């Protein structure tokens, strides 16, 4: 495919900019453009075709099934975008006087109230721009709490080996030492091992729940009490709240801090590093440490308040990614209490439906009982028998117009494929996906070399994964 700069014709004239009808003023020395502005010389039709062509070279939820575990790539209701596009939300400036943006402040205020109710917390803060950023912020709250009580020995955060990878990373970034606890054979936190590692240096415990093998921690109340009894706080990674929202609340399970990924559960399309929101929620006793300013409402007037001296300070310029919060609030208000519960129940039902239909063909290491919103397949046997890896399998799915599931994660499962169908897929789509998974599995035994060579129908075959991650070429050299 040609670059847009290689299309069009420079001699035809570029009429994008109107004639200048104001006096020309020279900019100060040092700020002048040093070379001609390089713009593509193309017509509107050519631009339109160019971008349409580009969209065909990528794969999103609008193209097909996208069961990327731990990422919740679901179809997001378009009404959320319509609301987020309203000029009163999209044409505002963060430095506008408060009385001109009362509606926007109300959005934050309401989102705080609803999400606090949904999680069983007392407050939510919307500054964090992503899940990992929410983790960092939440851990800083835990740190501030212990420091405030002069309990300065508490520098350890306990993280189970089934946690999301960002958990130990955030704990380390927030200045803690990470202590790992192993999982039992069934895939749950080993409470005996947990009892052994807690102590006077325990600052807190981070739990991804459902964990990364898609299981709800069975002993969750026991786990949170072990930590509380040792003087630590409990952190809930609620990035994937779509497994429990409307059904159970972290606040009722003994958690003090939680983060959510609005760009997963609460319906903002994500991927490619687009704007996200990882609000952090906490119980009342931690409220004074939250980032400032906070939004308060008095006599129906919303204002920013910046008075807590114990606040950990700002974690982001201005107030986070506002339009993501608008979408989340729209989602919550259109679905309502029952709708949110339905969404979770369907997410769990869809995952179980797929898991149970695949378990006779595939090894599903922790698939004995029921899963939550996702499950993990292990292709270790296929790798041994036919040298077909999880990567080969995932690449082959692309030729069937299925986006690969998450690969090689969680780390405790070898040759892992982590499948999350989400609540927005129909039974027909799931049935077709089940058929394709089985077909690819058969093909792997009959003609394994085909899987090594796939995908064959896509614009790109197999890029050098390391180079693509470490040295991505993101722009043409023009
Ligand atoms: C996605 C995810 C995160 C990290 O969220 P980002 O927005 O990518 O930083 C953390 N925990 C879990 C369980 C997740 O699925």
Short mmCIF file of C-alpha atoms in Angstrom, two decimals, residues 262-445:
data_model
loop_
_atom_site.label_atom_id
_atom_site.label_comp_id
_atom_site.label_asym_id
_atom_site.label_seq_id
_atom_site.Cartn_x
_atom_site.Cartn_y
_atom_site.Cartn_z
CA UNK A 262 -13.36 2.13 32.55
CA UNK A 263 -11.79 1.34 29.17
CA UNK A 264 -12.55 -2.34 29.65
CA UNK A 265 -15.60 -2.95 31.78
CA UNK A 266 -17.29 0.41 31.36
CA UNK A 267 -17.21 0.62 27.61
CA UNK A 268 -14.58 2.82 26.10
CA UNK A 269 -12.96 1.15 23.10
CA UNK A 270 -9.26 0.68 23.83
CA UNK A 271 -6.06 -0.63 22.35
CA UNK A 272 -3.19 1.10 20.66
CA UNK A 273 -2.59 3.27 23.71
CA UNK A 274 -5.74 5.34 23.33
CA UNK A 275 -7.09 7.36 26.26
CA UNK A 276 -8.11 5.24 29.21
CA UNK A 277 -9.31 5.76 32.74
CA UNK A 278 -8.34 3.75 35.80
CA UNK A 279 -10.24 5.40 38.64
CA UNK A 280 -9.17 4.43 42.11
CA UNK A 281 -11.72 3.93 44.87
CA UNK A 282 -11.20 3.75 48.60
CA UNK A 283 -12.93 3.45 51.93
CA UNK A 284 -13.62 6.57 53.98
CA UNK A 285 -10.56 6.22 56.24
CA UNK A 286 -8.29 6.65 53.20
CA UNK A 287 -10.18 9.57 51.64
CA UNK A 288 -7.84 12.22 53.01
CA UNK A 289 -4.93 10.75 51.04
CA UNK A 290 -6.70 10.84 47.65
CA UNK A 291 -5.25 13.00 44.87
CA UNK A 292 -6.52 16.55 44.80
CA UNK A 293 -8.45 18.54 43.76
CA UNK A 294 -11.65 16.68 44.65
CA UNK A 295 -15.06 17.65 43.29
CA UNK A 296 -17.63 18.53 45.94
CA UNK A 297 -21.27 19.62 45.72
CA UNK A 298 -22.83 22.23 48.00
CA UNK A 299 -26.29 23.71 47.43
CA UNK A 300 -26.33 22.13 43.97
CA UNK A 301 -23.12 23.91 42.98
CA UNK A 302 -20.11 21.80 42.03
CA UNK A 303 -16.62 23.02 42.87
CA UNK A 304 -13.05 21.76 43.05
CA UNK A 305 -11.67 21.50 46.54
CA UNK A 306 -7.99 21.30 47.29
CA UNK A 307 -7.74 21.30 51.03
CA UNK A 308 -6.48 17.93 52.22
CA UNK A 309 -2.96 18.35 53.55
CA UNK A 310 -2.48 14.61 53.63
CA UNK A 311 -3.23 14.12 49.95
CA UNK A 312 -0.65 12.19 47.93
CA UNK A 313 -0.95 15.08 45.46
CA UNK A 314 -1.76 15.06 41.79
CA UNK A 315 -1.10 12.00 39.69
CA UNK A 316 -2.17 13.55 36.40
CA UNK A 317 -2.49 16.98 34.87
CA UNK A 318 -6.01 18.37 35.21
CA UNK A 319 -8.70 15.75 35.99
CA UNK A 320 -7.99 12.58 34.04
CA UNK A 321 -9.46 11.54 30.70
CA UNK A 322 -12.87 13.12 30.98
CA UNK A 323 -14.67 11.69 27.95
CA UNK A 324 -13.92 8.13 29.06
CA UNK A 325 -15.81 8.96 32.26
CA UNK A 326 -18.71 10.39 30.22
CA UNK A 327 -18.96 7.10 28.32
CA UNK A 328 -18.83 5.09 31.54
CA UNK A 329 -21.58 7.16 33.12
CA UNK A 330 -23.73 6.81 30.00
CA UNK A 331 -23.18 3.05 30.10
CA UNK A 332 -24.14 2.81 33.77
CA UNK A 333 -27.22 5.03 33.39
CA UNK A 334 -28.52 3.31 30.25
CA UNK A 335 -28.06 -0.19 31.68
CA UNK A 336 -29.19 0.54 35.21
CA UNK A 337 -28.78 -1.76 38.18
CA UNK A 338 -30.40 -4.78 36.49
CA UNK A 339 -28.64 -4.20 33.18
CA UNK A 340 -25.19 -4.12 34.79
CA UNK A 341 -25.93 -7.40 36.52
CA UNK A 342 -27.15 -8.90 33.22
CA UNK A 343 -23.95 -7.81 31.51
CA UNK A 344 -21.83 -9.62 34.13
CA UNK A 345 -23.98 -12.72 34.07
CA UNK A 346 -23.78 -12.92 30.29
CA UNK A 347 -20.00 -12.42 30.32
CA UNK A 348 -19.70 -15.36 32.72
CA UNK A 349 -22.26 -17.48 30.86
CA UNK A 350 -20.54 -16.96 27.50
CA UNK A 351 -17.13 -17.90 28.89
CA UNK A 352 -18.51 -21.04 30.53
CA UNK A 353 -20.36 -22.02 27.36
CA UNK A 354 -17.17 -21.84 25.31
CA UNK A 355 -15.05 -23.52 27.97
CA UNK A 356 -17.39 -26.47 28.36
CA UNK A 357 -17.69 -26.95 24.61
CA UNK A 358 -13.91 -26.94 24.19
CA UNK A 359 -12.84 -29.00 27.18
CA UNK A 360 -13.01 -32.37 25.45
CA UNK A 361 -10.66 -31.20 22.69
CA UNK A 362 -8.30 -28.96 24.65
CA UNK A 363 -6.48 -29.13 27.95
CA UNK A 364 -8.05 -26.56 30.26
CA UNK A 365 -5.85 -26.80 33.38
CA UNK A 366 -8.17 -25.05 35.82
CA UNK A 367 -11.39 -25.87 34.01
CA UNK A 368 -12.85 -28.44 36.37
CA UNK A 369 -15.55 -26.26 37.79
CA UNK A 370 -16.91 -23.01 36.54
CA UNK A 371 -14.91 -20.08 35.24
CA UNK A 372 -15.81 -16.42 35.52
CA UNK A 373 -15.54 -14.14 32.44
CA UNK A 374 -12.54 -15.92 30.88
CA UNK A 375 -10.70 -19.24 30.81
CA UNK A 376 -7.25 -20.50 29.90
CA UNK A 377 -6.34 -23.27 27.46
CA UNK A 378 -2.94 -24.95 27.56
CA UNK A 379 -1.46 -26.14 24.25
CA UNK A 380 1.51 -27.81 25.96
CA UNK A 381 0.51 -31.23 24.60
CA UNK A 382 0.15 -29.95 21.05
CA UNK A 383 3.58 -28.36 21.35
CA UNK A 384 5.09 -31.67 22.47
CA UNK A 385 3.24 -33.80 19.91
CA UNK A 386 3.49 -31.61 16.84
CA UNK A 387 5.71 -28.62 17.66
CA UNK A 388 2.73 -26.36 17.19
CA UNK A 389 2.90 -23.55 19.73
CA UNK A 390 0.28 -21.24 21.18
CA UNK A 391 1.71 -18.58 18.87
CA UNK A 392 1.17 -20.78 15.79
CA UNK A 393 -2.35 -21.54 16.89
CA UNK A 394 -3.16 -17.87 17.51
CA UNK A 395 -1.72 -16.80 14.14
CA UNK A 396 -3.84 -19.43 12.39
CA UNK A 397 -7.01 -18.08 14.00
CA UNK A 398 -6.35 -14.83 12.14
CA UNK A 399 -6.89 -16.64 8.85
CA UNK A 400 -10.37 -17.49 10.15
CA UNK A 401 -11.01 -13.84 11.03
CA UNK A 402 -10.76 -14.42 14.75
CA UNK A 403 -8.46 -12.14 16.69
CA UNK A 404 -5.98 -14.23 18.72
CA UNK A 405 -6.73 -14.69 22.40
CA UNK A 406 -4.12 -13.43 24.86
CA UNK A 407 -1.04 -15.66 24.52
CA UNK A 408 1.53 -16.94 27.01
CA UNK A 409 -0.36 -15.47 29.91
CA UNK A 410 -0.83 -16.20 32.75
CA UNK A 411 2.73 -17.38 33.26
CA UNK A 412 1.65 -20.30 35.45
CA UNK A 413 0.11 -22.06 32.42
CA UNK A 414 2.44 -23.28 29.65
CA UNK A 415 1.54 -22.49 26.02
CA UNK A 416 -1.42 -20.56 27.34
CA UNK A 417 -4.28 -19.09 25.35
CA UNK A 418 -6.53 -16.94 27.49
CA UNK A 419 -10.01 -16.61 26.03
CA UNK A 420 -12.54 -13.94 26.98
CA UNK A 421 -15.61 -14.00 24.75
CA UNK A 422 -17.30 -11.03 26.57
CA UNK A 423 -21.00 -10.46 27.12
CA UNK A 424 -21.70 -8.89 23.75
CA UNK A 425 -21.30 -11.95 21.50
CA UNK A 426 -24.25 -14.03 20.32
CA UNK A 427 -24.56 -17.78 20.72
CA UNK A 428 -24.12 -18.12 16.93
CA UNK A 429 -20.77 -16.33 17.07
CA UNK A 430 -19.65 -18.49 19.99
CA UNK A 431 -20.73 -21.68 18.20
CA UNK A 432 -18.80 -20.69 15.09
CA UNK A 433 -15.72 -19.84 17.19
CA UNK A 434 -15.91 -23.19 18.98
CA UNK A 435 -16.06 -24.94 15.60
CA UNK A 436 -13.04 -23.00 14.36
CA UNK A 437 -10.98 -23.71 17.47
CA UNK A 438 -11.64 -27.43 16.99
CA UNK A 439 -10.93 -27.27 13.27
CA UNK A 440 -7.58 -25.55 13.86
CA UNK A 441 -6.76 -28.16 16.49
CA UNK A 442 -7.43 -30.97 13.98
CA UNK A 443 -5.37 -29.21 11.37
CA UNK A 444 -2.51 -28.91 13.85
CA UNK A 445 -2.37 -32.71 14.09
#
